XYZ file of C-alpha atoms in Angstrom:
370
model
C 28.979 -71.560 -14.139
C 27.058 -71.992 -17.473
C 24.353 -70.403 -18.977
C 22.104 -73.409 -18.471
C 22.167 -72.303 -14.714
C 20.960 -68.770 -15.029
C 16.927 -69.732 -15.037
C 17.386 -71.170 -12.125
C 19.263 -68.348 -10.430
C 16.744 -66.089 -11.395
C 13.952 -68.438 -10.052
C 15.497 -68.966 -6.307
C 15.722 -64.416 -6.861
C 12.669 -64.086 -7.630
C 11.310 -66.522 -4.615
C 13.241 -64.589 -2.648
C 12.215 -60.977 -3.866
C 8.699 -62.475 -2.964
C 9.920 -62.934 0.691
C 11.750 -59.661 1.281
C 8.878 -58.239 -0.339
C 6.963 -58.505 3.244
C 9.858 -59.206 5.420
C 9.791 -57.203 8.428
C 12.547 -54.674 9.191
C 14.379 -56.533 12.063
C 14.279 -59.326 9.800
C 16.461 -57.527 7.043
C 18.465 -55.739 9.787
C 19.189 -58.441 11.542
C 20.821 -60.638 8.085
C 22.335 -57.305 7.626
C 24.263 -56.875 10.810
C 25.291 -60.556 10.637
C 27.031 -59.541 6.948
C 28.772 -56.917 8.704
C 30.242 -58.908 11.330
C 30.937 -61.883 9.109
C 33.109 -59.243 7.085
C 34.638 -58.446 10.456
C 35.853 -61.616 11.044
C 36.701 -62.819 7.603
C 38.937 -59.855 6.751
C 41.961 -61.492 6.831
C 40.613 -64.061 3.914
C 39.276 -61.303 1.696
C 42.719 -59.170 1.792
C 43.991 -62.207 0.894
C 41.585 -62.994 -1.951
C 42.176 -59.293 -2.949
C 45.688 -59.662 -2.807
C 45.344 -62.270 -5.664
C 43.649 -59.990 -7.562
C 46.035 -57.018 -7.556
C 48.543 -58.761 -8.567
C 46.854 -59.947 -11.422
C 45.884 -56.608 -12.524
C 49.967 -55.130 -11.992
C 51.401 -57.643 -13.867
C 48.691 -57.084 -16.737
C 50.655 -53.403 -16.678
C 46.867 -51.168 -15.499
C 46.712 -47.635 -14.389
C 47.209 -47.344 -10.889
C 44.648 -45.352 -9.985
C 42.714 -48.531 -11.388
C 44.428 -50.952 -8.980
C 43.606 -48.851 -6.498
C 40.467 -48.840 -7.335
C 40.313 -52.629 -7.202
C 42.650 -52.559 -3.715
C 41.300 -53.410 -0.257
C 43.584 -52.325 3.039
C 42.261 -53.075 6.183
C 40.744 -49.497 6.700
C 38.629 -50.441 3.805
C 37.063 -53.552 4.569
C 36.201 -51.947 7.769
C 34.910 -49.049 6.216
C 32.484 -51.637 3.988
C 31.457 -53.262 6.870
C 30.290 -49.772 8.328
C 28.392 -48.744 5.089
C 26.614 -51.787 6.094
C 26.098 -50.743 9.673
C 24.839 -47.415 8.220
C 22.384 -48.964 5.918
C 20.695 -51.047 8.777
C 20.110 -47.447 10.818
C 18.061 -46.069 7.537
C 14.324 -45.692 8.180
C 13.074 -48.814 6.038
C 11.313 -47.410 2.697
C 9.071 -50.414 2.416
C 5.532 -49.009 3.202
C 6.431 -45.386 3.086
C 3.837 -42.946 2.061
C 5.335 -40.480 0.223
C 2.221 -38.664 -0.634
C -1.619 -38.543 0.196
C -4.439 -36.449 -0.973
C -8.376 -36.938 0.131
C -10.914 -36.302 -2.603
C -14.366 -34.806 -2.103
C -16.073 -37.978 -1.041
C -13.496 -38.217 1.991
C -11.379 -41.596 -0.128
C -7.771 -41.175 0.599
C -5.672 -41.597 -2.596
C -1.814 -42.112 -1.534
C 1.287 -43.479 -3.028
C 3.827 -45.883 -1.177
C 7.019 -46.916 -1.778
C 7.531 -51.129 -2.450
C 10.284 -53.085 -4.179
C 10.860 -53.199 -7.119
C 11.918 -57.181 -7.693
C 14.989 -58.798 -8.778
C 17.537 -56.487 -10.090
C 20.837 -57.352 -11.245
C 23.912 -55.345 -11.374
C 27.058 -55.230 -13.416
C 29.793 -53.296 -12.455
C 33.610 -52.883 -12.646
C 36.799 -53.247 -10.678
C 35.575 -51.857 -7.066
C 35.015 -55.023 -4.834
C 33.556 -53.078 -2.161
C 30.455 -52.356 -5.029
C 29.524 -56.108 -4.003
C 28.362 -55.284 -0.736
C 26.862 -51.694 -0.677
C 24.522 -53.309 -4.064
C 23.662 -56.220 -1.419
C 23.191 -54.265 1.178
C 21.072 -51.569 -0.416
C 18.975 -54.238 -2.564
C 17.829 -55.862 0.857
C 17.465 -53.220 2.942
C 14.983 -52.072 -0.053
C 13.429 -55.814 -0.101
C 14.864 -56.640 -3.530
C 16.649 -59.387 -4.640
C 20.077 -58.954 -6.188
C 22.398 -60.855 -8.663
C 25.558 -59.224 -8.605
C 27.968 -59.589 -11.606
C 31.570 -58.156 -10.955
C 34.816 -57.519 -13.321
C 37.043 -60.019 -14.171
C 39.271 -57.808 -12.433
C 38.402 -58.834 -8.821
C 37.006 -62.158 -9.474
C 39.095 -63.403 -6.157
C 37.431 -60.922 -3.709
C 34.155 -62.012 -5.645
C 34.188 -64.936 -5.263
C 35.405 -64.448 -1.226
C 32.398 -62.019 -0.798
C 29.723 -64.076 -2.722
C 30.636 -66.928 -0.089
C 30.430 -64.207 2.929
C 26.880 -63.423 1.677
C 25.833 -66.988 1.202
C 26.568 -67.031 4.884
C 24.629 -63.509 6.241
C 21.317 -64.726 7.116
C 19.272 -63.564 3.826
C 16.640 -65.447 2.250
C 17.986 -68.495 0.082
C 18.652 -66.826 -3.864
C 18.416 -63.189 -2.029
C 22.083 -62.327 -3.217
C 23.587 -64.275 -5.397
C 27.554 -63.334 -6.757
C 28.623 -64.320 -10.048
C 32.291 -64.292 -10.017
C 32.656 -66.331 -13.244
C 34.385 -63.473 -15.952
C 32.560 -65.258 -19.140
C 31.061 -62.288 -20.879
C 28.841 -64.714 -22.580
C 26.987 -65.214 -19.212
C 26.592 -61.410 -18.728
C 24.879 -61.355 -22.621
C 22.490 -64.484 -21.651
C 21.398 -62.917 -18.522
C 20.109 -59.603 -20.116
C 18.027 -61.942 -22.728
C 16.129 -63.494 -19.589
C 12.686 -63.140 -18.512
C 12.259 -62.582 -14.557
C 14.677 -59.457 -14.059
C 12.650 -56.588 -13.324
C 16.025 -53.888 -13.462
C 19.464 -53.972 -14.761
C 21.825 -51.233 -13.346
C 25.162 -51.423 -15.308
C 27.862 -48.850 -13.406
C 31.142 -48.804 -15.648
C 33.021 -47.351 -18.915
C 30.989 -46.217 -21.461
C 31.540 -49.459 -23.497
C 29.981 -51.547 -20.981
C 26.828 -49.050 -20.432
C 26.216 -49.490 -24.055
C 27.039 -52.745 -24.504
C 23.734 -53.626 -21.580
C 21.559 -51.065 -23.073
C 22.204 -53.004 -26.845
C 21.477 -56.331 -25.476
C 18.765 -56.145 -22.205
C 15.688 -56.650 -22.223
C 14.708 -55.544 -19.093
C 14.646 -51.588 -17.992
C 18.271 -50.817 -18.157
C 19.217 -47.545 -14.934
C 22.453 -46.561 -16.916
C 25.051 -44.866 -14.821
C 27.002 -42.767 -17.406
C 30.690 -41.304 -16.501
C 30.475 -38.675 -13.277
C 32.375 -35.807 -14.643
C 32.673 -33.878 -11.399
C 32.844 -30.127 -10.785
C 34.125 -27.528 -8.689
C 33.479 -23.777 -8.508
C 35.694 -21.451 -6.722
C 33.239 -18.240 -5.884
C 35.400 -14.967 -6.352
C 34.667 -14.621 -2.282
C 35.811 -18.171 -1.657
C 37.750 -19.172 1.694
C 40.738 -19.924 -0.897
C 42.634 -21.490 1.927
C 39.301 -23.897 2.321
C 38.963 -24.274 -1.547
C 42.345 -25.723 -2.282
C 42.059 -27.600 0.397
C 39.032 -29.442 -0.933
C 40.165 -29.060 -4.516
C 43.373 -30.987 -3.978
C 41.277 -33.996 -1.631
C 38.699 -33.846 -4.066
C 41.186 -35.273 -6.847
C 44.277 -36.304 -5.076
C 42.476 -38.180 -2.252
C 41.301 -41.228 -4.287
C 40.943 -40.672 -7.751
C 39.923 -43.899 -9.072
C 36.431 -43.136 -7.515
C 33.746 -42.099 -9.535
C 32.821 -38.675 -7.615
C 36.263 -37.052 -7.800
C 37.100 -34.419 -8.952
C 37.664 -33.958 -12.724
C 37.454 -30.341 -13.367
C 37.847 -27.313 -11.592
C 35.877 -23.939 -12.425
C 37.533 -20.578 -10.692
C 35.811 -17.233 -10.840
C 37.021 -14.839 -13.049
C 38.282 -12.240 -10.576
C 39.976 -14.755 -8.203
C 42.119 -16.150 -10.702
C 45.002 -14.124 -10.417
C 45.282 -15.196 -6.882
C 43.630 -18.429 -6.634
C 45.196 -20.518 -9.574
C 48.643 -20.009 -8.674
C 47.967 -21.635 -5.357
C 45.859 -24.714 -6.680
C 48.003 -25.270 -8.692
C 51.061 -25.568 -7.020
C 49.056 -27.530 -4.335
C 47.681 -29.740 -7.198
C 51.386 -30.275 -8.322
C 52.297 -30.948 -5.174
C 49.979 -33.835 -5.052
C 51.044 -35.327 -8.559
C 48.107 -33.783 -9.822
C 48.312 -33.280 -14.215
C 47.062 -29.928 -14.701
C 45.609 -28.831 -17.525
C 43.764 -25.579 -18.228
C 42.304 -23.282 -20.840
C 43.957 -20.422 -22.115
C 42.714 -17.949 -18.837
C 43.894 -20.206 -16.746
C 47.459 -20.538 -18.980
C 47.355 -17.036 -18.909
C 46.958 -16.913 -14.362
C 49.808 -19.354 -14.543
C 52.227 -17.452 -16.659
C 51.683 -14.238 -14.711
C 52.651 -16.221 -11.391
C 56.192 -17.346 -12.920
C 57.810 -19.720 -14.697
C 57.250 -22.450 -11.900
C 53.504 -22.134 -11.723
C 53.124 -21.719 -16.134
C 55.450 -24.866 -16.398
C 53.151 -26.858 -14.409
C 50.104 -26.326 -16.285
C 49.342 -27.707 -19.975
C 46.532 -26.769 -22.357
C 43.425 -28.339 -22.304
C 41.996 -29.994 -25.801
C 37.842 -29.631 -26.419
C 37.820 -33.518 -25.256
C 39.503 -32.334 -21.659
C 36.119 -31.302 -20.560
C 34.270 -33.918 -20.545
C 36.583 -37.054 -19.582
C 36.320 -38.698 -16.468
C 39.718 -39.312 -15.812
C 39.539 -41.070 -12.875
C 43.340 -40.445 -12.712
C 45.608 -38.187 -11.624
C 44.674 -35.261 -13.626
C 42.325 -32.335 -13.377
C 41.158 -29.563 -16.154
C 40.751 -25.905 -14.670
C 38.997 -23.273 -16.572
C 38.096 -19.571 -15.286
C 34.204 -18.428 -15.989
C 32.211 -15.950 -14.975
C 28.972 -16.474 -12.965
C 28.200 -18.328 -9.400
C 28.561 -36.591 0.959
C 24.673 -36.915 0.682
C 23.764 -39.527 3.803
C 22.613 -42.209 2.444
C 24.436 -44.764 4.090
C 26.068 -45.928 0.480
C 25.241 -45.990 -3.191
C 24.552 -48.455 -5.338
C 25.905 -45.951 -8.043
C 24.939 -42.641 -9.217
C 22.161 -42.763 -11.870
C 22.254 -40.430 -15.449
C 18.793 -41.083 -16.456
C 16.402 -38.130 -16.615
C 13.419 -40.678 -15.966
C 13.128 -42.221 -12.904
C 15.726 -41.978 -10.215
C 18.551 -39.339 -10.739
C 21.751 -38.296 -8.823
C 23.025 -40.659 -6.280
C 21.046 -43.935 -5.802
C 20.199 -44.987 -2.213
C 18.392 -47.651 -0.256
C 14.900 -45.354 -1.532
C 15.869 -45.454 -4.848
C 15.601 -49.103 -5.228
C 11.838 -49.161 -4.418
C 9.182 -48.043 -7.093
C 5.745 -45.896 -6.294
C 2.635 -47.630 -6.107
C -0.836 -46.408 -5.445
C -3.035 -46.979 -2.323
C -6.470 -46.287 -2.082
C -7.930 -45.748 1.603
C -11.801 -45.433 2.265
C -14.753 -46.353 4.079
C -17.085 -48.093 1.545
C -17.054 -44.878 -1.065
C -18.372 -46.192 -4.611
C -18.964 -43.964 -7.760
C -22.005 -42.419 -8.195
């Protein structure tokens, strides 16, 4: 691909944002369902297309919590097709009236939900991003251009031709599986894109906000938190502090930090952390915490390291995890398109809603002003 080709890839989105736009919800189900079955059936392809790409990334020498990241298995690509399933059986937010007030003169004043256009996305390693983005954007009636890493340009490039094949609008998803970062800089100079939503490092965040030109959603690092209440299940809380990390860490809600209760330290930290250990879990605490550890015995103090003032605000996505001791006290959405940082406009996890804007409606019976 060149960058001579982008105007017209934005032109066949923004025909097709025009048609989801109005496109009834059986319509959108119905491509929708057809994706998921189509990933059914071409599983065998993509693990192989995947395959291609994980080797790439373990001979380059990356962390393996970022190949897994960028891994498929079976169980995953039928977990993807699911999310998709589970999109289709969300209320369509097309038409929704979130609010509505009547004035004196009996007009009804309301606000309803409608897409918001073309939006394209740039993301990282996780191929499975592809899909939940596509699914999400047309399920909301947008159109999506989807711009992966370089580091699963196989599975890309395997899903782009899977969602050529769904049933949606001509230009309603469109994959670019081409790793030129040139193309990424020409896109964000284009007219036509109504929303950019970069999900990635820091870098690349800052890198879209420098060059767009189009309202940039920025989905900063998720520096996840747990707190252990000093009247805590402990049993329950190590159990979901060591899945929290351990479980998949390459993923952007685990767990990065663990806060424990000042008065169930003594009894608590010990625990975690030889559960955490366990799991190959890097601990690293502050000096509370250090101190918890070295009253439990030499095993449990050896296993924990001192936290720096940078600790507490890294998203590892790796096997380690801080824990500090202070005082004080899955959402259903079907998938995310990422979880936004912004404090205008959507925050927290994004769903199928969150990709639709407010617009007014005005109701009456011939009212004019007097």
């Amino acid at each position: 691909m060149n960058e001579m080709m982008i105007p017209s890839m934005i032109a066949r989105a923004r025909a097709a944002a025009m048609t989801l736009r109005t496109a009834p919800s059986r319509t959108k189900d119905g491509a929708l369902l057809s994706l998921a079955d189509l990933l059914d059936m071409e599983k065998d392809g993509l693990l192989a297309a995947n395959a291609g790409d994980v080797a790439d990334a373990e001979a380059a020498g990356r962390r393996p919590a970022l190949v897994d990241r960028l891994r498929l298995t079976p169980d995953r690509v039928r977990a993807i097709a699911d999310g998709v399933r589970r999109v289709v059986s969300l209320v369509d937010p097309v038409g929704q009236i979130v609010e509505m007030q009547t004035r004196p003169n009996g007009m009804r004043v309301a606000r309803m939900r409608s897409p918001i256009g073309v939006i394209l996305m740039i993301y990282e390693a996780r191929p499975n991003v592809t899909i939940d983005a596509a699914a999400l954007c047309v399920k909301a009636g947008n159109a999506a251009i989807l711009r992966g890493g370089r580091e699963a340009r196989r599975s890309n490039a395997f899903l782009g031709d899977v969602l050529s094949r769904a049933g949606f609008p001509p230009g309603a998803v469109q994959v670019i599986a081409d790793s030129d970062h040139a193309l990424v800089t020409a896109l964000l100079r284009q007219d036509g894109i109504d929303l950019v939503i970069p999900r990635g490092n820091e870098d690349l965040i800052r890198s879209v906000v420098d060059h767009a030109r189009m309202p940039v959603l920025k989905h900063f690092k998720g520096v996840c938190h747990l707190f252990v209440d000093r009247d805590a299940n402990f049993a329950m809380a190590e159990r979901i502090a060591v899945n929290a990390k351990a479980q998949r860490p390459s993923v952007c809600n685990a767990l990065e930090t663990l806060l424990v209760d000042a008065p169930a330290a003594r009894v608590f930290i010990p625990r975690v952390v030889r559960a955490l250990r366990a799991a190959d879990v890097e601990v690293r605490g502050d000096e509370r915490t250090l101190a918890a550890a070295a009253a439990a015995g030499p095993d449990v103090a050896a296993a924990v390291v001192p936290a720096g003032d940078a600790d507490w605000g890294t998203e590892y996505l790796d096997y380690i995890i801080n824990v500090r001791v202070v005082d004080g006290a899955e959402f259903g959405l079907g998938a995310e398109i990422g979880i936004s940082t912004d404090r205008i406009g959507p925050r927290g996890p994004m769903g199928v809603a969150e990709l639709t804007s407010l617009k007014w409606v005005v109701l009456g019976s011939g009212q004019v002003r007097e």
